[in-house]
XYZ file of N, CA, C and O in Angstrom:
660
model
N 45.119 10.813 -48.348
C 43.700 10.652 -48.634
C 42.955 11.908 -48.190
O 43.336 12.612 -47.248
N 41.898 12.223 -48.967
C 41.197 13.422 -48.641
C 40.215 13.184 -47.546
O 39.900 11.972 -47.329
N 39.626 14.346 -47.009
C 38.574 14.037 -46.013
C 37.314 13.412 -46.275
O 36.868 12.571 -45.562
N 36.850 13.599 -47.530
C 35.736 12.896 -47.976
C 35.760 11.352 -48.178
O 35.027 10.699 -47.692
N 37.042 11.026 -48.645
C 37.343 9.532 -48.835
C 37.475 8.912 -47.512
O 36.999 7.842 -47.185
N 38.114 9.628 -46.553
C 38.224 9.081 -45.226
C 36.951 8.936 -44.605
O 36.579 7.963 -43.774
N 35.974 9.798 -44.635
C 34.688 9.779 -44.061
C 33.971 8.678 -44.682
O 33.153 7.880 -44.035
N 33.900 8.490 -45.983
C 33.221 7.332 -46.607
C 33.744 6.066 -46.267
O 33.178 5.115 -45.930
N 35.091 5.947 -46.137
C 35.875 4.693 -45.720
C 35.409 4.418 -44.208
O 35.072 3.287 -43.853
N 35.296 5.479 -43.433
C 35.106 5.109 -42.010
C 33.606 4.796 -41.835
O 33.273 3.783 -41.017
N 32.559 5.288 -42.576
C 31.218 4.980 -42.558
C 31.060 3.593 -43.090
O 30.355 2.713 -42.558
N 31.624 3.264 -44.251
C 31.572 1.839 -44.718
C 32.033 0.783 -43.759
O 31.459 -0.275 -43.534
N 33.274 1.126 -43.157
C 33.874 0.192 -42.184
C 32.907 0.050 -40.901
O 32.607 -1.134 -40.484
N 32.461 1.195 -40.430
C 31.462 1.098 -39.173
C 30.231 0.234 -39.588
O 29.800 -0.549 -38.780
N 29.688 0.507 -40.725
C 28.462 -0.289 -41.034
C 28.813 -1.852 -41.228
O 28.081 -2.593 -40.735
N 29.910 -2.195 -41.769
C 30.297 -3.582 -41.894
C 30.616 -4.120 -40.598
O 30.187 -5.412 -40.247
N 31.220 -3.425 -39.763
C 31.505 -3.932 -38.387
C 30.343 -4.179 -37.630
O 30.144 -5.164 -37.005
N 29.339 -3.130 -37.632
C 28.120 -3.404 -36.958
C 27.414 -4.594 -37.409
O 26.785 -5.373 -36.762
N 27.495 -4.882 -38.770
C 26.636 -6.050 -39.362
C 27.437 -7.349 -38.934
O 26.694 -8.431 -39.013
N 28.634 -7.333 -38.639
C 29.429 -8.560 -38.420
C 30.031 -8.617 -37.139
O 30.999 -9.459 -36.921
N 29.720 -7.871 -36.120
C 30.325 -7.866 -34.768
C 30.225 -9.274 -34.099
O 31.164 -9.621 -33.341
N 29.344 -10.077 -34.494
C 29.246 -11.363 -33.925
C 30.354 -12.322 -34.108
O 30.653 -13.193 -33.492
N 30.919 -12.040 -35.328
C 32.143 -12.853 -35.803
C 33.250 -12.575 -34.673
O 33.810 -13.535 -34.291
N 33.357 -11.339 -34.445
C 34.563 -10.950 -33.554
C 34.374 -11.540 -32.135
O 35.098 -12.270 -31.595
N 33.051 -11.426 -31.746
C 32.640 -11.876 -30.347
C 32.865 -13.487 -30.205
O 33.254 -13.981 -29.271
N 32.446 -14.046 -31.315
C 32.463 -15.597 -31.396
C 33.773 -16.011 -31.342
O 34.157 -16.970 -30.682
N 34.756 -15.494 -32.204
C 36.119 -15.808 -32.206
C 36.675 -15.700 -30.853
O 37.478 -16.604 -30.373
N 36.535 -14.503 -30.196
C 37.109 -14.375 -28.922
C 36.628 -15.305 -27.930
O 37.445 -15.827 -27.078
N 35.367 -15.503 -27.950
C 34.821 -16.443 -26.934
C 35.344 -17.909 -26.976
O 35.498 -18.536 -26.063
N 35.730 -18.223 -28.259
C 36.172 -19.666 -28.405
C 37.701 -19.736 -27.963
O 38.234 -20.787 -27.836
N 38.513 -18.500 -27.938
C 39.857 -18.572 -27.727
C 40.375 -18.011 -26.381
O 41.546 -18.189 -26.047
N 39.536 -17.264 -25.763
C 40.020 -16.491 -24.504
C 38.960 -16.576 -23.417
O 37.719 -16.269 -23.736
N 39.308 -16.802 -22.219
C 38.479 -17.042 -21.104
C 38.418 -15.708 -20.315
O 37.320 -15.525 -19.715
N 39.503 -15.051 -20.128
C 39.533 -14.011 -19.202
C 38.744 -12.711 -19.798
O 38.985 -12.333 -20.911
N 37.808 -12.132 -19.055
C 36.980 -11.070 -19.534
C 37.780 -9.807 -19.837
O 37.410 -9.197 -20.922
N 38.789 -9.585 -19.066
C 39.760 -8.313 -19.601
C 40.353 -8.680 -20.886
O 40.460 -7.765 -21.613
N 40.915 -9.805 -20.934
C 41.576 -10.107 -22.201
C 40.544 -10.122 -23.349
O 41.075 -9.642 -24.473
N 39.394 -10.509 -23.148
C 38.389 -10.539 -24.079
C 38.100 -9.011 -24.575
O 38.005 -8.734 -25.821
N 38.056 -8.154 -23.591
C 37.782 -6.747 -23.934
C 38.983 -6.269 -24.667
O 38.840 -5.508 -25.801
N 40.102 -6.497 -24.239
C 41.286 -6.019 -24.939
C 41.492 -6.612 -26.482
O 41.880 -5.861 -27.284
N 41.192 -7.747 -26.472
C 41.290 -8.528 -27.767
C 40.233 -7.923 -28.762
O 40.548 -7.775 -29.938
N 39.043 -7.633 -28.269
C 38.139 -7.007 -29.291
C 38.570 -5.737 -29.834
O 38.446 -5.468 -30.977
N 39.108 -4.833 -28.935
C 39.729 -3.688 -29.337
C 40.926 -3.871 -30.283
O 41.028 -3.135 -31.304
N 41.687 -4.763 -29.953
C 42.769 -5.075 -30.949
C 42.425 -5.609 -32.416
O 42.926 -5.136 -33.290
N 41.350 -6.412 -32.335
C 40.755 -6.828 -33.579
C 40.183 -5.604 -34.259
O 40.467 -5.577 -35.596
N 39.421 -4.848 -33.745
C 38.944 -3.608 -34.410
C 40.050 -2.826 -34.883
O 39.820 -2.323 -36.051
N 41.064 -2.720 -34.205
C 42.293 -1.833 -34.581
C 42.918 -2.464 -35.807
O 43.099 -1.771 -36.793
N 43.130 -3.789 -35.815
C 43.735 -4.409 -36.889
C 42.917 -4.418 -38.159
O 43.346 -4.264 -39.285
N 41.662 -4.538 -37.978
C 40.600 -4.494 -39.165
C 40.563 -3.072 -39.695
O 40.595 -2.955 -41.006
N 40.495 -2.116 -38.837
C 40.570 -0.679 -39.335
C 41.773 -0.375 -40.087
O 41.835 0.172 -41.040
N 42.989 -0.857 -39.544
C 44.256 -0.449 -40.023
C 44.276 -1.339 -41.572
O 45.035 -0.813 -42.413
N 43.811 -2.475 -41.597
C 43.887 -3.197 -42.902
C 42.768 -2.923 -43.833
O 42.846 -3.232 -44.948
N 41.665 -2.167 -43.427
C 40.504 -2.109 -44.290
C 40.741 -1.362 -45.518
O 40.245 -1.808 -46.518
N 41.644 -0.408 -45.561
C 41.905 0.218 -46.917
C 42.372 -0.679 -47.950
O 42.225 -0.471 -49.321
N 43.032 -1.794 -47.494
C 43.628 -2.865 -48.461
C 42.626 -3.844 -48.812
O 42.890 -4.837 -49.637
N 41.456 -3.900 -48.129
C 40.425 -4.912 -48.338
C 39.909 -4.654 -49.848
O 39.417 -3.608 -50.220
N 40.128 -5.752 -50.680
C 39.932 -5.503 -52.116
C 38.498 -5.970 -52.624
O 38.232 -5.894 -53.745
N 37.730 -6.646 -51.613
C 36.382 -7.026 -52.082
C 36.282 -8.417 -52.788
O 35.191 -8.720 -53.289
N 37.403 -9.075 -52.930
C 37.367 -10.333 -53.696
C 36.688 -11.257 -52.924
O 36.226 -12.362 -53.504
N 36.525 -11.221 -51.588
C 35.805 -12.092 -50.746
C 34.789 -11.262 -49.964
O 34.922 -10.012 -50.067
N 33.916 -11.932 -49.379
C 32.900 -11.169 -48.479
C 33.664 -10.520 -47.383
O 34.686 -11.100 -46.877
N 33.099 -9.434 -46.877
C 33.651 -8.697 -45.790
C 33.736 -9.685 -44.520
O 34.670 -9.733 -43.794
N 32.633 -10.493 -44.343
C 32.656 -11.430 -43.087
C 33.851 -12.411 -43.266
O 34.383 -12.815 -42.200
N 34.203 -12.832 -44.447
C 35.208 -13.913 -44.659
C 36.581 -13.206 -44.261
O 37.383 -13.675 -43.611
N 36.687 -11.993 -44.808
C 37.895 -11.102 -44.444
C 38.015 -10.882 -43.073
O 39.096 -10.994 -42.322
N 36.847 -10.517 -42.396
C 36.914 -10.178 -40.946
C 37.270 -11.458 -40.001
O 37.930 -11.296 -39.061
N 36.684 -12.555 -40.457
C 37.158 -13.856 -39.804
C 38.599 -14.014 -39.794
O 39.277 -14.418 -38.726
N 39.297 -13.848 -41.000
C 40.618 -13.955 -41.138
C 41.448 -13.024 -40.282
O 42.484 -13.480 -39.370
N 41.020 -11.728 -40.218
C 41.705 -10.718 -39.393
C 41.512 -11.101 -37.968
O 42.443 -11.137 -37.146
N 40.272 -11.604 -37.545
C 40.035 -11.884 -36.260
C 40.904 -13.059 -35.649
O 41.621 -13.144 -34.610
N 40.896 -14.053 -36.475
C 41.626 -15.398 -36.081
C 43.098 -15.043 -36.038
O 43.720 -15.432 -35.111
N 43.650 -14.115 -37.145
C 45.021 -14.080 -36.963
C 45.519 -13.195 -35.769
O 46.541 -13.400 -35.174
N 44.457 -12.191 -35.340
C 44.898 -11.425 -34.308
C 44.805 -12.186 -33.019
O 45.575 -12.142 -32.097
N 43.795 -13.192 -32.958
C 43.747 -14.009 -31.613
C 44.924 -14.796 -31.649
O 45.487 -14.978 -30.506
N 45.265 -15.397 -32.649
C 46.482 -16.329 -32.725
C 47.747 -15.533 -32.183
O 48.615 -16.093 -31.447
N 47.824 -14.238 -32.816
C 49.118 -13.490 -32.333
C 48.965 -13.088 -30.894
O 50.009 -13.198 -30.258
N 47.819 -12.816 -30.469
C 47.604 -12.435 -29.033
C 47.908 -13.601 -28.153
O 48.609 -13.399 -27.118
N 47.541 -14.824 -28.475
C 47.784 -16.019 -27.647
C 49.239 -16.441 -27.716
O 49.854 -16.838 -26.650
N 49.913 -16.235 -28.813
C 51.376 -16.491 -28.821
C 52.231 -15.500 -28.022
O 53.159 -15.836 -27.314
N 51.717 -14.377 -28.013
C 52.508 -13.264 -27.245
C 52.129 -13.265 -25.664
O 52.880 -12.714 -24.944
N 51.030 -13.888 -25.369
C 50.661 -13.853 -24.009
C 51.671 -14.472 -23.064
O 52.159 -15.598 -23.436
N 51.968 -13.830 -21.975
C 53.041 -14.349 -21.154
C 52.294 -14.773 -19.776
O 52.971 -15.301 -18.848
N 51.034 -14.640 -19.639
C 50.319 -14.897 -18.481
C 50.010 -16.264 -18.266
O 49.945 -17.053 -19.275
N 49.758 -16.745 -17.254
C 49.273 -18.166 -17.004
C 47.819 -18.337 -17.658
O 46.931 -17.464 -17.267
N 47.656 -19.348 -18.299
C 46.269 -19.515 -18.929
C 45.329 -19.537 -17.720
O 45.379 -20.118 -16.747
N 44.025 -18.868 -18.042
C 42.936 -19.015 -17.116
C 41.884 -19.916 -17.568
O 41.784 -20.159 -18.756
N 41.034 -20.350 -16.666
C 39.990 -21.218 -16.809
C 38.618 -20.571 -16.425
O 38.664 -19.964 -15.388
N 37.738 -20.658 -17.279
C 36.382 -20.003 -16.902
C 35.876 -20.863 -15.711
O 35.897 -22.093 -15.622
N 35.386 -20.145 -14.682
C 34.847 -20.824 -13.463
C 33.535 -21.196 -13.561
O 32.937 -22.222 -12.907
N 32.761 -20.769 -14.596
C 31.395 -21.087 -14.764
C 30.913 -21.041 -16.237
O 31.878 -20.847 -17.104
N 29.639 -21.341 -16.461
C 29.293 -21.370 -17.886
C 29.458 -19.985 -18.458
O 29.213 -18.986 -17.816
N 29.780 -19.959 -19.872
C 29.840 -18.753 -20.407
C 28.791 -18.333 -21.392
O 28.835 -17.667 -22.400
N 27.524 -18.693 -20.865
C 26.341 -18.469 -21.764
C 26.063 -16.950 -22.092
O 25.572 -16.729 -22.973
N 26.574 -16.066 -21.195
C 26.303 -14.649 -21.410
C 27.094 -14.255 -22.566
O 26.880 -13.081 -23.284
N 28.196 -14.946 -23.028
C 28.885 -14.637 -24.173
C 28.476 -15.359 -25.502
O 29.210 -14.857 -26.462
N 27.509 -16.287 -25.421
C 27.154 -16.837 -26.674
C 26.450 -15.903 -27.513
O 25.621 -14.976 -27.091
N 26.619 -15.958 -28.784
C 25.860 -15.148 -29.719
C 24.312 -15.368 -29.580
O 23.948 -16.412 -29.218
N 23.543 -14.305 -29.655
C 22.098 -14.344 -29.492
C 21.337 -15.395 -30.429
O 20.231 -15.873 -30.026
N 21.953 -15.740 -31.397
C 21.262 -16.633 -32.370
C 21.124 -18.001 -31.852
O 20.377 -18.879 -32.437
N 21.843 -18.387 -30.876
C 21.945 -19.877 -30.258
C 20.926 -20.029 -29.152
O 20.636 -19.226 -28.502
N 20.301 -21.180 -29.182
C 19.307 -21.617 -28.150
C 20.050 -21.798 -26.859
O 20.690 -22.849 -26.700
N 19.945 -20.888 -25.936
C 20.883 -20.884 -24.736
C 19.871 -21.771 -23.550
O 20.473 -22.278 -22.662
N 18.604 -21.790 -23.825
C 17.861 -22.398 -22.916
C 17.955 -23.985 -22.690
O 17.928 -24.349 -21.608
N 18.210 -24.634 -23.730
C 18.348 -26.132 -23.771
C 19.672 -26.533 -23.125
O 19.801 -27.620 -22.680
N 20.769 -25.703 -23.172
C 22.070 -26.036 -22.735
C 22.887 -26.844 -23.886
O 23.999 -27.109 -23.636
N 22.162 -27.263 -24.974
C 22.836 -27.953 -25.964
C 23.845 -27.104 -26.649
O 25.021 -27.498 -26.996
N 23.633 -25.814 -26.727
C 24.462 -24.792 -27.473
C 25.838 -24.743 -26.522
O 26.831 -24.749 -27.067
N 25.514 -24.672 -25.262
C 26.560 -24.500 -24.371
C 27.488 -25.700 -24.326
O 28.773 -25.713 -24.378
N 26.907 -26.911 -24.340
C 27.724 -28.064 -24.441
C 28.524 -28.172 -25.555
O 29.565 -28.498 -25.749
N 27.867 -27.825 -26.736
C 28.555 -27.777 -28.094
C 29.809 -26.901 -27.990
O 30.990 -27.109 -28.376
N 29.569 -25.510 -27.420
C 30.695 -24.566 -27.375
C 31.725 -25.183 -26.393
O 32.922 -24.855 -26.674
N 31.397 -25.739 -25.279
C 32.423 -26.395 -24.476
C 33.210 -27.315 -25.229
O 34.367 -27.383 -24.947
N 32.591 -28.258 -25.990
C 33.307 -29.164 -26.608
C 34.237 -28.572 -27.712
O 35.458 -29.057 -27.865
N 33.683 -27.574 -28.324
C 34.654 -26.862 -29.498
C 35.806 -26.277 -28.535
O 36.925 -26.200 -29.147
N 35.602 -25.560 -27.553
C 36.612 -24.905 -26.791
C 37.860 -25.807 -26.538
O 38.966 -25.516 -26.193
N 37.602 -27.134 -26.483
C 38.599 -28.213 -26.008
C 39.357 -28.616 -27.297
O 40.389 -29.217 -27.129
N 38.950 -28.137 -28.480
C 39.680 -28.576 -29.730
C 40.902 -27.750 -29.856
O 41.126 -26.557 -29.197
N 41.872 -27.990 -30.655
C 43.054 -27.298 -30.897
C 42.624 -25.950 -31.790
O 41.468 -25.905 -32.223
N 43.454 -24.968 -31.606
C 43.163 -23.638 -32.166
C 42.687 -23.751 -33.641
O 41.621 -23.226 -33.988
N 43.512 -24.413 -34.395
C 43.118 -24.487 -35.870
C 41.729 -25.350 -36.116
O 40.938 -24.901 -36.956
N 41.659 -26.228 -35.368
C 40.317 -27.047 -35.484
C 39.179 -26.268 -34.996
O 38.096 -26.253 -35.704
N 39.274 -25.273 -34.069
C 38.164 -24.517 -33.594
C 37.730 -23.646 -34.709
O 36.587 -23.283 -34.899
N 38.838 -22.978 -35.335
C 38.579 -22.076 -36.415
C 37.733 -22.786 -37.616
O 36.777 -22.225 -38.118
N 38.211 -23.988 -37.935
C 37.635 -24.699 -39.051
C 36.128 -24.946 -38.812
O 35.243 -24.788 -39.573
N 35.851 -25.569 -37.546
C 34.507 -26.051 -37.184
C 33.559 -24.697 -37.046
O 32.462 -24.777 -37.546
N 34.034 -23.687 -36.485
C 33.190 -22.576 -36.303
C 32.815 -21.917 -37.617
O 31.690 -21.378 -37.769
N 33.733 -21.828 -38.544
C 33.503 -21.381 -39.863
C 32.384 -22.105 -40.670
O 31.542 -21.689 -41.289
N 32.577 -23.534 -40.564
C 31.600 -24.409 -41.050
C 30.302 -24.259 -40.417
O 29.308 -24.158 -41.238
N 30.153 -24.128 -39.132
C 28.850 -23.938 -38.502
C 28.212 -22.615 -38.883
O 26.992 -22.555 -38.823
N 28.966 -21.639 -39.239
C 28.566 -20.308 -39.701
C 28.215 -20.375 -41.124
O 27.825 -19.256 -41.767
N 28.262 -21.562 -41.795
C 27.881 -21.728 -43.288
C 28.937 -21.430 -44.297
O 28.590 -21.252 -45.472
N 30.223 -21.278 -43.941
C 31.085 -20.924 -44.921
C 31.511 -22.269 -45.770
O 31.442 -23.373 -45.128
N 31.699 -22.174 -46.966
C 32.047 -23.341 -47.882
C 33.514 -23.719 -47.658
O 34.256 -23.042 -46.965
N 33.703 -24.948 -47.952
C 35.134 -25.411 -47.836
C 36.139 -24.559 -48.449
O 37.281 -24.413 -47.817
N 35.854 -23.987 -49.570
C 36.745 -23.040 -50.271
C 37.100 -21.815 -49.430
O 38.167 -21.309 -49.294
N 35.952 -21.423 -48.884
C 36.138 -20.094 -48.081
C 36.953 -20.315 -46.694
O 37.682 -19.673 -46.367
N 36.540 -21.505 -46.132
C 37.321 -21.906 -44.935
C 38.821 -22.125 -45.356
O 39.776 -21.744 -44.476
N 39.069 -22.719 -46.447
C 40.442 -23.038 -46.784
C 41.220 -21.656 -47.070
O 42.324 -21.509 -46.636
N 40.617 -20.712 -47.658
C 41.205 -19.308 -47.794
C 41.345 -18.565 -46.428
O 42.503 -18.042 -46.183
N 40.466 -18.733 -45.479
C 40.738 -18.065 -44.184
C 41.744 -18.857 -43.403
O 42.651 -18.113 -42.865
N 41.701 -20.074 -43.296
C 42.501 -20.916 -42.636
C 43.963 -21.151 -43.112
O 44.822 -21.674 -42.552
N 44.109 -20.865 -44.450
C 45.327 -21.237 -45.015
C 45.591 -22.799 -45.372
O 46.734 -23.160 -45.309
N 44.485 -23.299 -45.627
C 44.534 -24.809 -45.821
C 44.063 -25.081 -47.335
O 43.643 -24.164 -48.050
N 44.311 -26.314 -47.687
C 43.715 -26.690 -49.027
C 42.220 -27.249 -48.740
O 41.838 -27.477 -47.686
N 41.469 -27.102 -49.851
C 40.042 -27.550 -49.650
C 39.833 -28.901 -49.277
O 39.030 -29.353 -48.425
N 40.820 -29.932 -49.774
C 40.698 -31.174 -49.246
C 41.011 -31.445 -47.913
O 40.485 -32.271 -47.231
N 42.000 -30.656 -47.494
C 42.475 -30.645 -46.070
C 41.261 -30.253 -45.121
O 41.028 -30.802 -44.099
N 40.562 -29.147 -45.596
C 39.432 -28.811 -44.847
C 38.396 -29.942 -44.646
O 37.902 -30.198 -43.508
N 38.069 -30.545 -45.788
C 37.156 -31.695 -45.741
C 37.526 -32.801 -44.841
O 36.766 -33.248 -44.069
N 38.747 -33.081 -44.880
C 39.306 -34.130 -44.022
C 39.275 -33.675 -42.514
O 38.706 -34.361 -41.591
N 39.705 -32.527 -42.184
C 39.657 -31.909 -40.922
C 38.117 -31.749 -40.336
O 37.982 -32.177 -39.287
N 37.217 -31.347 -41.177
C 35.911 -31.293 -40.754
C 35.370 -32.657 -40.437
O 34.639 -32.849 -39.379
N 35.693 -33.724 -41.139
C 35.240 -35.019 -40.915
C 35.743 -35.500 -39.574
O 34.995 -35.929 -38.622
N 36.967 -35.220 -39.287
C 37.535 -35.616 -38.079
C 37.126 -34.910 -36.824
O 36.857 -35.378 -35.852
N 36.946 -33.636 -37.075
C 36.376 -32.683 -36.039
C 35.032 -33.157 -35.579
O 34.603 -33.197 -34.431
N 34.075 -33.309 -36.609
C 32.836 -33.736 -36.376
C 32.750 -35.087 -35.463
O 32.030 -35.143 -34.577
N 33.656 -36.043 -35.857
C 33.690 -37.370 -35.183
C 34.061 -37.106 -33.724
O 33.644 -37.594 -32.769
N 35.135 -36.181 -33.618
C 35.567 -35.947 -32.219
C 34.470 -35.319 -31.286
O 34.365 -35.574 -30.276
N 33.860 -34.387 -31.962
C 32.719 -33.621 -31.292
C 31.682 -34.511 -30.833
O 31.091 -34.442 -29.777
N 31.326 -35.431 -31.812
C 30.221 -36.344 -31.510
C 30.767 -37.247 -30.283
O 29.848 -37.504 -29.372
N 31.916 -37.715 -30.284
C 32.465 -38.529 -29.159
C 32.485 -37.793 -27.869
O 32.105 -38.264 -26.806
N 32.828 -36.562 -27.936
C 32.953 -35.671 -26.763
C 31.495 -35.428 -26.100
O 31.366 -35.402 -25.009
N 30.542 -35.208 -27.087
C 29.190 -34.812 -26.612
C 28.547 -36.222 -26.112
O 27.477 -36.129 -25.332
N 28.930 -37.323 -26.565
C 28.285 -38.496 -25.998
C 28.754 -38.946 -24.693
O 28.036 -39.537 -23.822
N 29.921 -38.520 -24.425
C 30.688 -38.793 -23.154
C 30.437 -38.122 -22.017
O 29.866 -37.428 -21.336
């Protein structure tokens, strides 16, 4: 690649990451409790995204592609982790995306309930909450559209029960 192409690629990548950094932070928040692991994982996701960016074909939105890269990186990280799992000692409100109402505590309760779901279920519900269609969720999660609909129904019921109790 010539220098001009690399510079343009780097600029485009940087702009897209800046516009979508919340995706990376949200995925990490839902799967990793340890602050050091969160920092390491953010760097790993950025690295994997940069490494894969030249092959991004634009058939899906960048945010959809970034979710897939982020989730795959987190799942790989968790499979490889040999450490004993850690548990957050207090509320993680400082890690919630700025768009959520942190004052009421409802957002934190919802995130706590989502954190208790299985990995795949967390991915499905957070994508749904971010406004992705069932087709997009199916593409990111490697599921069928019908499977996504069924999972969403079950996940919503489970979250309702957890939040009531």
